[in-house]
């Protein structure tokens, strides 16, 4: 699941904002790449952990920062 899909649910967006210390608006900016916004390495890791706890699926850090963590190739 990507961040845009995850935060499309307002309740999940609010929970994620609270869990990460970010605002819902900033999460939207990161998810859409508004004006070049992207998650810091630390925030991407935090989002990955928090979305795993909130569910239903985790948003992998690789989906937010492929420049840092290239997507693993499927075997």
PDB file of N, CA and C in Angstrom:
ATOM      1  N   UNK A   1       0.852  -1.175   0.000  1.00  0.00           N
ATOM      2  CA  UNK A   1       0.000   0.000   0.000  1.00  0.00           C
ATOM      3  C   UNK A   1       0.897   1.237   0.000  1.00  0.00           C
ATOM      4  N   UNK A   2       0.487   2.241  -0.750  1.00  0.00           N
ATOM      5  CA  UNK A   2       1.265   3.485  -0.745  1.00  0.00           C
ATOM      6  C   UNK A   2       0.643   4.475   0.246  1.00  0.00           C
ATOM      7  N   UNK A   3       1.365   5.553   0.526  1.00  0.00           N
ATOM      8  CA  UNK A   3       0.927   6.510   1.536  1.00  0.00           C
ATOM      9  C   UNK A   3      -0.380   7.199   1.132  1.00  0.00           C
ATOM     10  N   UNK A   4      -0.539   7.514  -0.141  1.00  0.00           N
ATOM     11  CA  UNK A   4      -1.777   8.167  -0.598  1.00  0.00           C
ATOM     12  C   UNK A   4      -3.001   7.311  -0.300  1.00  0.00           C
ATOM     13  N   UNK A   5      -2.891   6.038  -0.584  1.00  0.00           N
ATOM     14  CA  UNK A   5      -3.998   5.115  -0.329  1.00  0.00           C
ATOM     15  C   UNK A   5      -4.256   4.996   1.167  1.00  0.00           C
ATOM     16  N   UNK A   6      -3.183   4.903   1.942  1.00  0.00           N
ATOM     17  CA  UNK A   6      -3.333   4.758   3.389  1.00  0.00           C
ATOM     18  C   UNK A   6      -4.056   5.951   4.003  1.00  0.00           C
ATOM     19  N   UNK A   7      -3.652   7.158   3.618  1.00  0.00           N
ATOM     20  CA  UNK A   7      -4.242   8.351   4.240  1.00  0.00           C
ATOM     21  C   UNK A   7      -5.557   8.782   3.594  1.00  0.00           C
ATOM     22  N   UNK A   8      -6.024   8.040   2.590  1.00  0.00           N
ATOM     23  CA  UNK A   8      -7.324   8.352   1.986  1.00  0.00           C
ATOM     24  C   UNK A   8      -8.452   8.155   3.003  1.00  0.00           C
ATOM     25  N   UNK A   9      -8.209   7.319   3.991  1.00  0.00           N
ATOM     26  CA  UNK A   9      -9.170   7.122   5.070  1.00  0.00           C
ATOM     27  C   UNK A   9      -8.877   8.167   6.147  1.00  0.00           C
ATOM     28  N   UNK A  10      -9.825   9.068   6.419  1.00  0.00           N
ATOM     29  CA  UNK A  10      -9.565  10.153   7.374  1.00  0.00           C
ATOM     30  C   UNK A  10      -9.176   9.688   8.775  1.00  0.00           C
ATOM     31  N   UNK A  11      -9.754   8.589   9.218  1.00  0.00           N
ATOM     32  CA  UNK A  11      -9.418   8.076  10.559  1.00  0.00           C
ATOM     33  C   UNK A  11      -7.969   7.590  10.599  1.00  0.00           C
ATOM     34  N   UNK A  12      -7.568   6.870   9.564  1.00  0.00           N
ATOM     35  CA  UNK A  12      -6.161   6.402   9.514  1.00  0.00           C
ATOM     36  C   UNK A  12      -5.212   7.582   9.398  1.00  0.00           C
ATOM     37  N   UNK A  13      -5.597   8.589   8.612  1.00  0.00           N
ATOM     38  CA  UNK A  13      -4.743   9.769   8.462  1.00  0.00           C
ATOM     39  C   UNK A  13      -4.538  10.453   9.809  1.00  0.00           C
ATOM     40  N   UNK A  14      -5.610  10.609  10.568  1.00  0.00           N
ATOM     41  CA  UNK A  14      -5.521  11.249  11.884  1.00  0.00           C
ATOM     42  C   UNK A  14      -4.652  10.428  12.831  1.00  0.00           C
ATOM     43  N   UNK A  15      -4.825   9.117  12.826  1.00  0.00           N
ATOM     44  CA  UNK A  15      -4.015   8.246  13.679  1.00  0.00           C
ATOM     45  C   UNK A  15      -2.540   8.320  13.296  1.00  0.00           C
ATOM     46  N   UNK A  16      -2.265   8.332  11.995  1.00  0.00           N
ATOM     47  CA  UNK A  16      -0.882   8.383  11.537  1.00  0.00           C
ATOM     48  C   UNK A  16      -0.246   9.723  11.889  1.00  0.00           C
ATOM     49  N   UNK A  17      -0.989  10.793  11.728  1.00  0.00           N
ATOM     50  CA  UNK A  17      -0.464  12.112  12.092  1.00  0.00           C
ATOM     51  C   UNK A  17      -0.092  12.141  13.565  1.00  0.00           C
ATOM     52  N   UNK A  18      -0.960  11.616  14.394  1.00  0.00           N
ATOM     53  CA  UNK A  18      -0.697  11.578  15.828  1.00  0.00           C
ATOM     54  C   UNK A  18       0.512  10.706  16.148  1.00  0.00           C
ATOM     55  N   UNK A  19       0.586   9.551  15.524  1.00  0.00           N
ATOM     56  CA  UNK A  19       1.671   8.601  15.804  1.00  0.00           C
ATOM     57  C   UNK A  19       3.031   9.103  15.340  1.00  0.00           C
ATOM     58  N   UNK A  20       3.042   9.931  14.309  1.00  0.00           N
ATOM     59  CA  UNK A  20       4.315  10.397  13.754  1.00  0.00           C
ATOM     60  C   UNK A  20       4.682  11.808  14.183  1.00  0.00           C
ATOM     61  N   UNK A  21       3.745  12.505  14.812  1.00  0.00           N
ATOM     62  CA  UNK A  21       3.997  13.892  15.192  1.00  0.00           C
ATOM     63  C   UNK A  21       3.943  14.838  14.009  1.00  0.00           C
ATOM     64  N   UNK A  22       3.332  14.388  12.923  1.00  0.00           N
ATOM     65  CA  UNK A  22       3.168  15.209  11.713  1.00  0.00           C
ATOM     66  C   UNK A  22       1.730  15.701  11.642  1.00  0.00           C
ATOM     67  N   UNK A  23       1.493  16.691  10.812  1.00  0.00           N
ATOM     68  CA  UNK A  23       0.114  17.132  10.606  1.00  0.00           C
ATOM     69  C   UNK A  23      -0.495  16.331   9.452  1.00  0.00           C
ATOM     70  N   UNK A  24      -1.822  16.197   9.443  1.00  0.00           N
ATOM     71  CA  UNK A  24      -2.464  15.527   8.314  1.00  0.00           C
ATOM     72  C   UNK A  24      -2.118  16.201   6.985  1.00  0.00           C
ATOM     73  N   UNK A  25      -2.021  17.518   6.990  1.00  0.00           N
ATOM     74  CA  UNK A  25      -1.671  18.234   5.766  1.00  0.00           C
ATOM     75  C   UNK A  25      -0.274  17.900   5.273  1.00  0.00           C
ATOM     76  N   UNK A  26       0.667  17.770   6.190  1.00  0.00           N
ATOM     77  CA  UNK A  26       2.035  17.432   5.789  1.00  0.00           C
ATOM     78  C   UNK A  26       2.102  16.007   5.246  1.00  0.00           C
ATOM     79  N   UNK A  27       1.338  15.101   5.847  1.00  0.00           N
ATOM     80  CA  UNK A  27       1.303  13.735   5.315  1.00  0.00           C
ATOM     81  C   UNK A  27       0.777  13.741   3.884  1.00  0.00           C
ATOM     82  N   UNK A  28      -0.233  14.569   3.621  1.00  0.00           N
ATOM     83  CA  UNK A  28      -0.759  14.682   2.257  1.00  0.00           C
ATOM     84  C   UNK A  28       0.313  15.226   1.315  1.00  0.00           C
ATOM     85  N   UNK A  29       1.059  16.239   1.764  1.00  0.00           N
ATOM     86  CA  UNK A  29       2.119  16.808   0.935  1.00  0.00           C
ATOM     87  C   UNK A  29       3.164  15.757   0.577  1.00  0.00           C
ATOM     88  N   UNK A  30       3.548  14.945   1.550  1.00  0.00           N
ATOM     89  CA  UNK A  30       4.522  13.882   1.295  1.00  0.00           C
ATOM     90  C   UNK A  30       3.931  12.858   0.330  1.00  0.00           C
ATOM     91  N   UNK A  31       2.698  12.467   0.572  1.00  0.00           N
ATOM     92  CA  UNK A  31       2.054  11.431  -0.245  1.00  0.00           C
ATOM     93  C   UNK A  31       1.921  11.850  -1.705  1.00  0.00           C
ATOM     94  N   UNK A  32       1.649  13.130  -1.929  1.00  0.00           N
ATOM     95  CA  UNK A  32       1.437  13.599  -3.302  1.00  0.00           C
ATOM     96  C   UNK A  32       2.684  14.197  -3.931  1.00  0.00           C
ATOM     97  N   UNK A  33       3.717  14.416  -3.125  1.00  0.00           N
ATOM     98  CA  UNK A  33       4.925  15.052  -3.643  1.00  0.00           C
ATOM     99  C   UNK A  33       4.725  16.530  -3.921  1.00  0.00           C
ATOM    100  N   UNK A  34       3.753  17.123  -3.241  1.00  0.00           N
ATOM    101  CA  UNK A  34       3.430  18.531  -3.449  1.00  0.00           C
ATOM    102  C   UNK A  34       4.666  19.391  -3.268  1.00  0.00           C
ATOM    103  N   UNK A  35       4.960  20.192  -4.290  1.00  0.00           N
ATOM    104  CA  UNK A  35       6.120  21.085  -4.294  1.00  0.00           C
ATOM    105  C   UNK A  35       7.416  20.389  -3.900  1.00  0.00           C
ATOM    106  N   UNK A  36       7.531  19.138  -4.330  1.00  0.00           N
ATOM    107  CA  UNK A  36       8.756  18.381  -4.090  1.00  0.00           C
ATOM    108  C   UNK A  36       8.921  17.824  -2.687  1.00  0.00           C
ATOM    109  N   UNK A  37       7.866  17.898  -1.898  1.00  0.00           N
ATOM    110  CA  UNK A  37       7.953  17.390  -0.519  1.00  0.00           C
ATOM    111  C   UNK A  37       8.135  15.878  -0.534  1.00  0.00           C
ATOM    112  N   UNK A  38       8.981  15.421   0.365  1.00  0.00           N
ATOM    113  CA  UNK A  38       9.126  13.993   0.581  1.00  0.00           C
ATOM    114  C   UNK A  38       9.547  13.766   2.028  1.00  0.00           C
ATOM    115  N   UNK A  39       9.300  12.573   2.484  1.00  0.00           N
ATOM    116  CA  UNK A  39       9.610  12.239   3.869  1.00  0.00           C
ATOM    117  C   UNK A  39      11.116  12.191   4.077  1.00  0.00           C
ATOM    118  N   UNK A  40      11.555  12.655   5.243  1.00  0.00           N
ATOM    119  CA  UNK A  40      12.950  12.451   5.612  1.00  0.00           C
ATOM    120  C   UNK A  40      13.158  10.954   5.823  1.00  0.00           C
ATOM    121  N   UNK A  41      14.397  10.538   5.890  1.00  0.00           N
ATOM    122  CA  UNK A  41      14.693   9.131   6.138  1.00  0.00           C
ATOM    123  C   UNK A  41      14.050   8.689   7.452  1.00  0.00           C
ATOM    124  N   UNK A  42      14.202   9.516   8.475  1.00  0.00           N
ATOM    125  CA  UNK A  42      13.648   9.166   9.783  1.00  0.00           C
ATOM    126  C   UNK A  42      12.123   9.094   9.749  1.00  0.00           C
ATOM    127  N   UNK A  43      11.481  10.050   9.067  1.00  0.00           N
ATOM    128  CA  UNK A  43      10.025  10.043   8.995  1.00  0.00           C
ATOM    129  C   UNK A  43       9.528   8.851   8.188  1.00  0.00           C
ATOM    130  N   UNK A  44      10.211   8.497   7.118  1.00  0.00           N
ATOM    131  CA  UNK A  44       9.808   7.324   6.328  1.00  0.00           C
ATOM    132  C   UNK A  44       9.844   6.063   7.188  1.00  0.00           C
ATOM    133  N   UNK A  45      10.866   5.925   8.007  1.00  0.00           N
ATOM    134  CA  UNK A  45      10.959   4.770   8.907  1.00  0.00           C
ATOM    135  C   UNK A  45       9.837   4.804   9.942  1.00  0.00           C
ATOM    136  N   UNK A  46       9.558   5.973  10.467  1.00  0.00           N
ATOM    137  CA  UNK A  46       8.489   6.118  11.457  1.00  0.00           C
ATOM    138  C   UNK A  46       7.133   5.810  10.849  1.00  0.00           C
ATOM    139  N   UNK A  47       6.893   6.292   9.637  1.00  0.00           N
ATOM    140  CA  UNK A  47       5.627   6.018   8.946  1.00  0.00           C
ATOM    141  C   UNK A  47       5.477   4.524   8.709  1.00  0.00           C
ATOM    142  N   UNK A  48       6.552   3.867   8.284  1.00  0.00           N
ATOM    143  CA  UNK A  48       6.492   2.424   8.051  1.00  0.00           C
ATOM    144  C   UNK A  48       6.088   1.689   9.329  1.00  0.00           C
ATOM    145  N   UNK A  49       6.718   2.018  10.443  1.00  0.00           N
ATOM    146  CA  UNK A  49       6.389   1.368  11.723  1.00  0.00           C
ATOM    147  C   UNK A  49       4.945   1.677  12.142  1.00  0.00           C
ATOM    148  N   UNK A  50       4.573   2.951  12.080  1.00  0.00           N
ATOM    149  CA  UNK A  50       3.241   3.356  12.540  1.00  0.00           C
ATOM    150  C   UNK A  50       2.129   2.752  11.684  1.00  0.00           C
ATOM    151  N   UNK A  51       2.317   2.721  10.382  1.00  0.00           N
ATOM    152  CA  UNK A  51       1.269   2.147   9.530  1.00  0.00           C
ATOM    153  C   UNK A  51       1.136   0.653   9.760  1.00  0.00           C
ATOM    154  N   UNK A  52       2.237  -0.008  10.103  1.00  0.00           N
ATOM    155  CA  UNK A  52       2.171  -1.426  10.442  1.00  0.00           C
ATOM    156  C   UNK A  52       1.349  -1.661  11.698  1.00  0.00           C
ATOM    157  N   UNK A  53       1.444  -0.729  12.639  1.00  0.00           N
ATOM    158  CA  UNK A  53       0.679  -0.849  13.880  1.00  0.00           C
ATOM    159  C   UNK A  53      -0.787  -0.461  13.680  1.00  0.00           C
ATOM    160  N   UNK A  54      -1.039   0.549  12.853  1.00  0.00           N
ATOM    161  CA  UNK A  54      -2.409   1.023  12.621  1.00  0.00           C
ATOM    162  C   UNK A  54      -3.161   0.050  11.724  1.00  0.00           C
ATOM    163  N   UNK A  55      -2.485  -0.450  10.678  1.00  0.00           N
ATOM    164  CA  UNK A  55      -3.078  -1.396   9.746  1.00  0.00           C
ATOM    165  C   UNK A  55      -4.055  -0.733   8.787  1.00  0.00           C
ATOM    166  N   UNK A  56      -4.608  -1.406   7.854  1.00  0.00           N
ATOM    167  CA  UNK A  56      -4.528  -2.842   7.658  1.00  0.00           C
ATOM    168  C   UNK A  56      -3.229  -3.300   7.015  1.00  0.00           C
ATOM    169  N   UNK A  57      -2.510  -2.410   6.352  1.00  0.00           N
ATOM    170  CA  UNK A  57      -1.240  -2.757   5.724  1.00  0.00           C
ATOM    171  C   UNK A  57      -0.202  -1.704   6.063  1.00  0.00           C
ATOM    172  N   UNK A  58       1.027  -2.125   5.979  1.00  0.00           N
ATOM    173  CA  UNK A  58       2.165  -1.238   6.210  1.00  0.00           C
ATOM    174  C   UNK A  58       2.479  -0.469   4.922  1.00  0.00           C
ATOM    175  N   UNK A  59       2.887   0.785   5.075  1.00  0.00           N
ATOM    176  CA  UNK A  59       3.401   1.554   3.945  1.00  0.00           C
ATOM    177  C   UNK A  59       4.922   1.425   4.003  1.00  0.00           C
ATOM    178  N   UNK A  60       5.525   0.699   3.065  1.00  0.00           N
ATOM    179  CA  UNK A  60       6.961   0.476   3.138  1.00  0.00           C
ATOM    180  C   UNK A  60       7.763   1.759   2.900  1.00  0.00           C
ATOM    181  N   UNK A  61       8.842   1.890   3.638  1.00  0.00           N
ATOM    182  CA  UNK A  61       9.699   3.070   3.511  1.00  0.00           C
ATOM    183  C   UNK A  61      10.247   3.195   2.096  1.00  0.00           C
ATOM    184  N   UNK A  62      10.433   2.075   1.423  1.00  0.00           N
ATOM    185  CA  UNK A  62      10.943   2.089   0.045  1.00  0.00           C
ATOM    186  C   UNK A  62      10.003   2.814  -0.904  1.00  0.00           C
ATOM    187  N   UNK A  63       8.699   2.780  -0.608  1.00  0.00           N
ATOM    188  CA  UNK A  63       7.740   3.445  -1.485  1.00  0.00           C
ATOM    189  C   UNK A  63       7.805   4.962  -1.356  1.00  0.00           C
ATOM    190  N   UNK A  64       8.303   5.439  -0.209  1.00  0.00           N
ATOM    191  CA  UNK A  64       8.408   6.883   0.010  1.00  0.00           C
ATOM    192  C   UNK A  64       9.777   7.425  -0.364  1.00  0.00           C
ATOM    193  N   UNK A  65      10.820   6.614  -0.207  1.00  0.00           N
ATOM    194  CA  UNK A  65      12.189   7.063  -0.475  1.00  0.00           C
ATOM    195  C   UNK A  65      12.972   6.007  -1.258  1.00  0.00           C
ATOM    196  N   UNK A  66      12.572   5.751  -2.520  1.00  0.00           N
ATOM    197  CA  UNK A  66      13.298   4.755  -3.306  1.00  0.00           C
ATOM    198  C   UNK A  66      14.737   5.181  -3.606  1.00  0.00           C
ATOM    199  N   UNK A  67      15.038   6.466  -3.411  1.00  0.00           N
ATOM    200  CA  UNK A  67      16.414   6.922  -3.605  1.00  0.00           C
ATOM    201  C   UNK A  67      17.328   6.438  -2.481  1.00  0.00           C
ATOM    202  N   UNK A  68      16.749   6.120  -1.342  1.00  0.00           N
ATOM    203  CA  UNK A  68      17.520   5.642  -0.194  1.00  0.00           C
ATOM    204  C   UNK A  68      17.458   4.117  -0.114  1.00  0.00           C
ATOM    205  N   UNK A  69      16.243   3.579  -0.261  1.00  0.00           N
ATOM    206  CA  UNK A  69      16.035   2.138  -0.199  1.00  0.00           C
ATOM    207  C   UNK A  69      15.429   1.667  -1.519  1.00  0.00           C
ATOM    208  N   UNK A  70      16.260   1.200  -2.435  1.00  0.00           N
ATOM    209  CA  UNK A  70      15.701   0.707  -3.706  1.00  0.00           C
ATOM    210  C   UNK A  70      14.743  -0.454  -3.445  1.00  0.00           C
ATOM    211  N   UNK A  71      13.692  -0.507  -4.228  1.00  0.00           N
ATOM    212  CA  UNK A  71      12.721  -1.609  -4.092  1.00  0.00           C
ATOM    213  C   UNK A  71      13.429  -2.907  -4.375  1.00  0.00           C
ATOM    214  N   UNK A  72      13.183  -3.891  -3.518  1.00  0.00           N
ATOM    215  CA  UNK A  72      13.815  -5.198  -3.720  1.00  0.00           C
ATOM    216  C   UNK A  72      13.153  -5.889  -4.905  1.00  0.00           C
ATOM    217  N   UNK A  73      13.957  -6.624  -5.635  1.00  0.00           N
ATOM    218  CA  UNK A  73      13.433  -7.319  -6.805  1.00  0.00           C
ATOM    219  C   UNK A  73      12.768  -8.602  -6.348  1.00  0.00           C
ATOM    220  N   UNK A  74      11.625  -8.891  -6.940  1.00  0.00           N
ATOM    221  CA  UNK A  74      10.909 -10.129  -6.620  1.00  0.00           C
ATOM    222  C   UNK A  74      11.665 -11.308  -7.216  1.00  0.00           C
ATOM    223  N   UNK A  75      11.768 -12.359  -6.461  1.00  0.00           N
ATOM    224  CA  UNK A  75      12.483 -13.553  -6.935  1.00  0.00           C
ATOM    225  C   UNK A  75      11.569 -14.449  -7.715  1.00  0.00           C
TER     226      UNK A  75
END
